[in-house]
Short mmCIF file of C-alpha atoms in Angstrom, two decimals:
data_model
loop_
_atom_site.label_atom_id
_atom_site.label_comp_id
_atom_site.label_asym_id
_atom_site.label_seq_id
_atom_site.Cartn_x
_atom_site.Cartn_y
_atom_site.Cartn_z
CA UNK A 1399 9.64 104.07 94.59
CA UNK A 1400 7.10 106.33 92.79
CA UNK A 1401 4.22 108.18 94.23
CA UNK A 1402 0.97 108.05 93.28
CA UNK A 1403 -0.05 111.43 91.63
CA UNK A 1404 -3.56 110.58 90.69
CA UNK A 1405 -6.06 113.01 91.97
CA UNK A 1406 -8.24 111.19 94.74
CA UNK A 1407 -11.88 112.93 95.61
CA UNK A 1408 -10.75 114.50 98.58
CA UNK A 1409 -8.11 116.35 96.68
CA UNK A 1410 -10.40 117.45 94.01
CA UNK A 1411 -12.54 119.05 96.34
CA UNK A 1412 -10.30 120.91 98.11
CA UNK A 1413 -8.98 122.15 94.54
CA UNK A 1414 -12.67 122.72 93.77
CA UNK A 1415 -13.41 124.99 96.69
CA UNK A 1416 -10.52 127.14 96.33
CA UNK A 1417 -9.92 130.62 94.69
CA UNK A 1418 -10.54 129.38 91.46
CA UNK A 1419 -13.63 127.82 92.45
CA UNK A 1420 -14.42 130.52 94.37
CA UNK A 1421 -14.09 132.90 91.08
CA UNK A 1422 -17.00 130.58 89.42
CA UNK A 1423 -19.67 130.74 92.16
CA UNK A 1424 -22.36 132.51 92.10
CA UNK A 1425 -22.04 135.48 94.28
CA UNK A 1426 -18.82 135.98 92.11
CA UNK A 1427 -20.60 135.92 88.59
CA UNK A 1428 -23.63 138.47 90.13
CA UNK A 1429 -20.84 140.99 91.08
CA UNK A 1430 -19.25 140.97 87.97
CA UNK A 1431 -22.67 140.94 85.92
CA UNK A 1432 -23.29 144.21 88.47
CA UNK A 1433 -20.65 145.68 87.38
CA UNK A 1434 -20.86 145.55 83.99
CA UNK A 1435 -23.95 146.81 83.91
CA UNK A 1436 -23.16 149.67 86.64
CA UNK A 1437 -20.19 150.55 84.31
CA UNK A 1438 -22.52 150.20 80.87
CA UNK A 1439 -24.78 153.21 82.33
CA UNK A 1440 -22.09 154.91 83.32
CA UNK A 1441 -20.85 155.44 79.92
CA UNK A 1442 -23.70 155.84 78.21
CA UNK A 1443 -24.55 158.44 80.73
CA UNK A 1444 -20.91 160.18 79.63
CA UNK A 1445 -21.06 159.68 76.15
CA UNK A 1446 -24.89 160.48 76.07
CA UNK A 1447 -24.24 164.35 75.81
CA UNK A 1448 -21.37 163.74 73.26
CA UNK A 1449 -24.25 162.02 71.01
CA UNK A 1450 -26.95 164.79 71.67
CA UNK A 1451 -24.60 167.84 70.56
CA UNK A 1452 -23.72 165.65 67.50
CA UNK A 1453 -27.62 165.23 66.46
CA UNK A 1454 -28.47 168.74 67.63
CA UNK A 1455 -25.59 170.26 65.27
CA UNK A 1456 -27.58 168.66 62.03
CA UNK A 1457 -31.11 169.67 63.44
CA UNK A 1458 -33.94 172.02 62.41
CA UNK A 1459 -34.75 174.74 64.87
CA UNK A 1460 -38.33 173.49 64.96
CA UNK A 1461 -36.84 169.99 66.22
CA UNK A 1462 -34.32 171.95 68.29
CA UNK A 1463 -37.39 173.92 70.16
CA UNK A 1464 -39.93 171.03 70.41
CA UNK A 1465 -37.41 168.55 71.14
CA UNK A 1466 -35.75 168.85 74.62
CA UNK A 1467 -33.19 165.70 73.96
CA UNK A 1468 -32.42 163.37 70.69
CA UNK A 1469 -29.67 161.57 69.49
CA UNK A 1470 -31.09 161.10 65.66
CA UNK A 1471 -32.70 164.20 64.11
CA UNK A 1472 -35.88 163.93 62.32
CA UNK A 1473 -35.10 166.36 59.67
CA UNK A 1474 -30.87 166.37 59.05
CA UNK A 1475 -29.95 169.37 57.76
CA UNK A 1476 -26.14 170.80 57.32
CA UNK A 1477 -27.04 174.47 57.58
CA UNK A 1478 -24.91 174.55 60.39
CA UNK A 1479 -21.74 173.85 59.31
CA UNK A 1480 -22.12 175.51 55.84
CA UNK A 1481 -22.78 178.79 58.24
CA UNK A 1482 -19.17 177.70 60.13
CA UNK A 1483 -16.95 176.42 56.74
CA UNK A 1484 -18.91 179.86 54.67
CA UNK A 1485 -15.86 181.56 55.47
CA UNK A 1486 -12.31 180.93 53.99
CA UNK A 1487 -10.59 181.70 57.09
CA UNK A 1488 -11.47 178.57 58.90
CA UNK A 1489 -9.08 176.41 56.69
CA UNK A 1490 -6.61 178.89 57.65
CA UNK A 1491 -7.41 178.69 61.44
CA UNK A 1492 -7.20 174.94 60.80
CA UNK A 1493 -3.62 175.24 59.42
CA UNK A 1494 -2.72 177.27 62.30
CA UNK A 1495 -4.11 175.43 64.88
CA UNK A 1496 -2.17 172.97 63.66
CA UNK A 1497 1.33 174.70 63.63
CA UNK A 1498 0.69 175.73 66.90
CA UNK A 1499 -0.09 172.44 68.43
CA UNK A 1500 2.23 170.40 66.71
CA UNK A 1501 5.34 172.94 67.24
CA UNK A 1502 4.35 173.90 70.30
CA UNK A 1503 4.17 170.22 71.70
CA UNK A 1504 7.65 169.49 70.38
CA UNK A 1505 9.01 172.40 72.34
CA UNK A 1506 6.99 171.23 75.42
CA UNK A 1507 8.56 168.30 75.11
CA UNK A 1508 12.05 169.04 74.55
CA UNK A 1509 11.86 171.88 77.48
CA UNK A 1510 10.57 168.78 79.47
CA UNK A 1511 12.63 166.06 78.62
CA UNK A 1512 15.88 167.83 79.38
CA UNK A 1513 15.03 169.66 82.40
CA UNK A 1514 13.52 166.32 83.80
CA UNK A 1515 16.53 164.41 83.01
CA UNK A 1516 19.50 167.23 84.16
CA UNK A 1517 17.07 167.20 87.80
CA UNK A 1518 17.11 163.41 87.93
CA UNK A 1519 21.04 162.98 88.39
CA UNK A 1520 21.30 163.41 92.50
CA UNK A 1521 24.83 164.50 91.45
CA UNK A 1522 23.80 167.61 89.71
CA UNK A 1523 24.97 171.00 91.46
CA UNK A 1524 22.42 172.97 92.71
CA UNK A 1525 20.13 170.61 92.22
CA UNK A 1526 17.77 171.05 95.41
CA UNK A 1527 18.02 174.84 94.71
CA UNK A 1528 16.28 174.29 90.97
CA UNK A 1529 13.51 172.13 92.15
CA UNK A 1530 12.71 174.74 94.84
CA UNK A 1531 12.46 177.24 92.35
CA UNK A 1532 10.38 174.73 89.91
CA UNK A 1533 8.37 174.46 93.03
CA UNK A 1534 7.71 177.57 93.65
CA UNK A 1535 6.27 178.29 90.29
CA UNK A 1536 3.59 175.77 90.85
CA UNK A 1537 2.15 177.86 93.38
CA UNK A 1538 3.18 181.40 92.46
CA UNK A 1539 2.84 183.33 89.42
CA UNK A 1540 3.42 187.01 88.03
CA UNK A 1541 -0.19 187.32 86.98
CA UNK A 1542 -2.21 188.41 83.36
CA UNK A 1543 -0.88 191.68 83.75
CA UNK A 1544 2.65 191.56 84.46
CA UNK A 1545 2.77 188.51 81.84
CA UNK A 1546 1.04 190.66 78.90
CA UNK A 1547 4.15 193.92 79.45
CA UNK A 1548 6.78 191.18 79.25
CA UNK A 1549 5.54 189.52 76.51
CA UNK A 1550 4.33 192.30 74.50
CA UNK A 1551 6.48 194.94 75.19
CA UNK A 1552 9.73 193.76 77.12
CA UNK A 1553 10.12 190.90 74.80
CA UNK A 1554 8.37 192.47 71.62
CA UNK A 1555 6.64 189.16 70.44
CA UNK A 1556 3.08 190.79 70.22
CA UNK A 1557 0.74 189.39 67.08
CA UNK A 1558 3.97 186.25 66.73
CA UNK A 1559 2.84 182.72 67.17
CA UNK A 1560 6.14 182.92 69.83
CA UNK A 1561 3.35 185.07 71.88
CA UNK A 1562 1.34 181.67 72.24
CA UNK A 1563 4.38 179.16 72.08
CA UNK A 1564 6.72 180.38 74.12
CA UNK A 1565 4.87 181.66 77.56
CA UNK A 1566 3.53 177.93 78.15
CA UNK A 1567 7.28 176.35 77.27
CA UNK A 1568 7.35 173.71 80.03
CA UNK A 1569 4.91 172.55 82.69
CA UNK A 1570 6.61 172.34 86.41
CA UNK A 1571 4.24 169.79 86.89
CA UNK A 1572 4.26 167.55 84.09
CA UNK A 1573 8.02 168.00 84.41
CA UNK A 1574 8.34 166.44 87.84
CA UNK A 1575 6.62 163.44 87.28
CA UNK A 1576 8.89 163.27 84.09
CA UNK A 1577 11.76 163.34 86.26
CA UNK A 1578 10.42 161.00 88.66
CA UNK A 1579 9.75 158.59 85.82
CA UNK A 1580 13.41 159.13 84.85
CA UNK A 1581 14.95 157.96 88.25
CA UNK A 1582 12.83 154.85 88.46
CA UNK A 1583 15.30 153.83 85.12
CA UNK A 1584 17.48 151.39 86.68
CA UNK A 1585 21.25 153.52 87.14
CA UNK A 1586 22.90 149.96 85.59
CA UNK A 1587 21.84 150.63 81.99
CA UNK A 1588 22.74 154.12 82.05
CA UNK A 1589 26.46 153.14 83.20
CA UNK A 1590 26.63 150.18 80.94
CA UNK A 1591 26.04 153.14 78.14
CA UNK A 1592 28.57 155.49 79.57
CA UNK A 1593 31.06 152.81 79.47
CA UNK A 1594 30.41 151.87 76.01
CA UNK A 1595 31.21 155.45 74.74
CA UNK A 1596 28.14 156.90 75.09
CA UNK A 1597 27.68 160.68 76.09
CA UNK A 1598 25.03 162.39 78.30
CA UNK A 1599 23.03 162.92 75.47
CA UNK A 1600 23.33 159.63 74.02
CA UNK A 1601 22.57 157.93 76.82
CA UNK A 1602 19.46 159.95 76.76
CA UNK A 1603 18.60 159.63 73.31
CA UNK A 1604 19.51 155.87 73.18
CA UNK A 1605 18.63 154.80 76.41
CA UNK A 1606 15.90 156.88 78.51
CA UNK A 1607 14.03 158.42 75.49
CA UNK A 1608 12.76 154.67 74.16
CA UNK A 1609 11.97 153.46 77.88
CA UNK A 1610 10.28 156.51 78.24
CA UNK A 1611 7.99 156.53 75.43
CA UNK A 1612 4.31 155.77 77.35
CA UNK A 1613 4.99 158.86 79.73
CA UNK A 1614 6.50 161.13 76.82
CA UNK A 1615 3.22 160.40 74.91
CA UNK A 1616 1.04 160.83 77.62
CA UNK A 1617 2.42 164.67 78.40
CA UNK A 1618 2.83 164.88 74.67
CA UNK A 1619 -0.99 164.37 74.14
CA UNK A 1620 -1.52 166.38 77.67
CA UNK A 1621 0.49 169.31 76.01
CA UNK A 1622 -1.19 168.80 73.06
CA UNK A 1623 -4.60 169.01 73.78
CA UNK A 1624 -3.73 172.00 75.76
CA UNK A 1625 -2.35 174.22 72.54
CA UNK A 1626 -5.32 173.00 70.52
CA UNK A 1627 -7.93 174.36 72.76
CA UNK A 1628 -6.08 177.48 73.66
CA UNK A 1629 -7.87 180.19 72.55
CA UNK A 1630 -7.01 183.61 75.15
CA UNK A 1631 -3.51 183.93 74.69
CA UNK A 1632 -4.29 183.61 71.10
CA UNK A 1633 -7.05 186.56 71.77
CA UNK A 1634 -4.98 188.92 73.50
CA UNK A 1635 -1.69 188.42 72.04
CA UNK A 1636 -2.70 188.37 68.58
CA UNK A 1637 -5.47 190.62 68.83
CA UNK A 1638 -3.67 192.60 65.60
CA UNK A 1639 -2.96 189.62 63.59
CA UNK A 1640 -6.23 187.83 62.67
CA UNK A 1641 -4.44 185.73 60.03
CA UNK A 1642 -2.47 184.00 62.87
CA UNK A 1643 -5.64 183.29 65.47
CA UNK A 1644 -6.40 179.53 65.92
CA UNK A 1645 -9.89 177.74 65.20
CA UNK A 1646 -10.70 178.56 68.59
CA UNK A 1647 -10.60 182.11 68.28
CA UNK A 1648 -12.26 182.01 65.10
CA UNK A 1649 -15.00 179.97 65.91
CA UNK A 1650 -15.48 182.39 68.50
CA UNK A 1651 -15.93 184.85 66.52
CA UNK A 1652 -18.70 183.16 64.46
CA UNK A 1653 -20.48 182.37 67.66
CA UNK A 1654 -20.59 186.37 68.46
CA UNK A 1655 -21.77 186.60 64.91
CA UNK A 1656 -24.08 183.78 64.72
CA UNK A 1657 -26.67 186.49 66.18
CA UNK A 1658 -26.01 189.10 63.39
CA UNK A 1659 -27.63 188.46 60.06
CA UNK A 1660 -26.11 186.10 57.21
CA UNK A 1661 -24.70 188.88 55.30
CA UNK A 1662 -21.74 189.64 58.32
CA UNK A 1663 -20.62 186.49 57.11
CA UNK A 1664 -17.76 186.42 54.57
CA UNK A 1665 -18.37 184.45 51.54
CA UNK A 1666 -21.96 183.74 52.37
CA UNK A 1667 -24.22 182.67 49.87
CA UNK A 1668 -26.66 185.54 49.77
CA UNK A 1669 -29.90 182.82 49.48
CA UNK A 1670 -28.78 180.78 52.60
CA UNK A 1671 -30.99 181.04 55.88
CA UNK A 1672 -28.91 181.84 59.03
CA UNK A 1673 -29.36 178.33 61.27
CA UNK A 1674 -30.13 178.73 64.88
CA UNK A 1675 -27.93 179.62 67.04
CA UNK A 1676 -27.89 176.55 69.59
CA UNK A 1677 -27.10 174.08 66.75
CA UNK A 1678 -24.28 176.77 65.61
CA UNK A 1679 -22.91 176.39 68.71
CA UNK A 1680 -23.57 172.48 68.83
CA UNK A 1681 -21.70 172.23 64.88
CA UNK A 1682 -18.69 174.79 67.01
CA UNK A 1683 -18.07 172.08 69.62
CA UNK A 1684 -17.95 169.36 66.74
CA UNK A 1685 -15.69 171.08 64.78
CA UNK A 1686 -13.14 171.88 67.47
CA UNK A 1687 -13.48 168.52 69.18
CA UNK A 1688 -13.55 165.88 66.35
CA UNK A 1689 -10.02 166.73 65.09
CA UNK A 1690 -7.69 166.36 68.25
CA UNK A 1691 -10.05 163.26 69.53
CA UNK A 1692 -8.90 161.39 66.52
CA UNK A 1693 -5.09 161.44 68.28
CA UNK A 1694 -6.53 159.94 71.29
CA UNK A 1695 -6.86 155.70 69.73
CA UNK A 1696 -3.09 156.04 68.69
CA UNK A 1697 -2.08 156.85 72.14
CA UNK A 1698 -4.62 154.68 74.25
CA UNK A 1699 -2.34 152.16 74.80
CA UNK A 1700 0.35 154.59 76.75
CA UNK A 1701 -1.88 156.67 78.29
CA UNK A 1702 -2.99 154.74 81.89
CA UNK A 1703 0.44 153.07 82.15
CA UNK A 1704 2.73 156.20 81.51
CA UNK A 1705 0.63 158.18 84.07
CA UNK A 1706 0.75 155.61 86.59
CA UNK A 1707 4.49 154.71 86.36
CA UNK A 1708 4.96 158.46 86.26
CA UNK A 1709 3.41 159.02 89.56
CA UNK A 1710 3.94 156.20 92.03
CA UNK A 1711 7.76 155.86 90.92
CA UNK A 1712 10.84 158.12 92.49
#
């Protein structure tokens, strides 16, 4: 005997007025037209100062002083950023901006990794007596003083990039989450590795390091961003080595000189009118934000999910 599966109109209302007819009514279509529109103004309200110090940086200071907010400047002019690029030192503070965040991330990240992974194994010796002391750092530190003798004279690495590098090595705690994300790897695979042949640092390198990869680019880009807008260590602990400061530093140092006349410049063309200084400091901002923003679409995808598995597992 077979049963009748046609739909009768009983059944077809019931279907109707369930949750996915409930999704299609109209109290469910108003609050989702709310909230797009609550979540449009929200980011044009965030991205509406973004847009402001881009158009100030290529205005006139007549537009800039009769103008309280724009987004398009009447009259675009690229004084500006001639008065920032007039000196050949700001390739170089590119190039080491550049060294510093790029190395400086991979030794984040390798301090990190296996400190986060040797923590994760329960079996480890003196295990609970590490993370107290990793604790204890997050709370506690030796101070600006006390860091700048051991640095620059204990350890001798005054007016080195290891001055800026080394000091900021590993987060405590960026690692911990790392090492919570590490324990939420199922303990199967890493056996099934082990019995395969594989060492402790093949197992991590084979195994953990690819199912890691959203939270290792999230710190990566968290480390990252951190180097590139460093700019005090750089300015105390390389006060004697200007060839070595960063783009921060430098374009610090144009700021402080964007009220002097256009001759303090370096390499200034001796006809060129010194812009004013808000859109200096609007073309600054730019220039030191444009570069490490253009990381951000490659890593997009990782970014939400490796902080949220980082946090909520272990």
């Amino acid at each position: 005997m077979t049963q009748n599966t046609a739909l009768t109109p009983e059944k077809k209302m019931k279907i109707s007025s369930g949750p996915v007819g409930q999704r299609d009514s109209f109290g469910s279509r108003a609050f989702d037209v709310a909230n797009y529109v609550i979540l449009t103004l929200v980011a044009f309200t965030t991205i509406l100062p973004f847009l402001y110090i881009i158009g100030a940086s290529f205005a006139t200071e007549y537009e800039l002083a009769t103008r309280p907010m724009f987004i398009i400047p009447q009259d675009v002019t690229l004084d500006a950023y001639r008065f920032i690029f007039s000196s050949n030192k700001i390739l170089n503070g590119f190039a080491n901006s550049i060294f510093i965040t790029a190395f400086g991330t991979l030794i984040n990240l390798f301090f990190t990794v296996t400190m986060a992974y040797a923590l994760s194994k329960t079996h480890l010796r003196g295990r609970n007596a590490l993370l107290n002391m990793v604790i204890f750092s997050m709370f506690f530190s030796g101070g600006m003083i006390p860091s700048y003798i051991v640095i620059a004279n204990i350890l001798g690495l005054k007016d080195t990039y290891w001055s800026v590098l080394l000091p900021g090595a590993i987060s405590a705690y960026n690692m911990m989450i790392v090492k919570n994300f590490f324990q939420s790897i199922p303990q199967e695979l890493e056996d099934s590795a082990s019995i395969d042949g594989c060492t402790e640092i093949g197992v991590l390198w084979r195994i953990v390091l690819p199912l890691s990869l959203p939270v290792l680019a999230t710190f990566g880009l968290f480390y990252a961003v951190g180097h590139w807008n460093a700019y005090f260590g750089a300015m105390i602990y390389m006060s004697g080595a200007p060839e070595k400061w960063p783009l921060q530093v430098l374009l610090r140092e144009i700021i402080i000189l964007s009220n002097a006349s256009a001759g303090d410049m370096a390499n200034m063309d001796p006809d060129f009118v010194q812009p004013p200084e808000q859109s200096i400091k609007m073309a600054v901002i730019v220039v030191s934000t444009v570069p490490i923003m253009c990381i951000y679409p490659f890593l997009q995808k990782y970014f939400v999910k490796g902080v949220m598995v980082g946090a909520l597992k272990g």
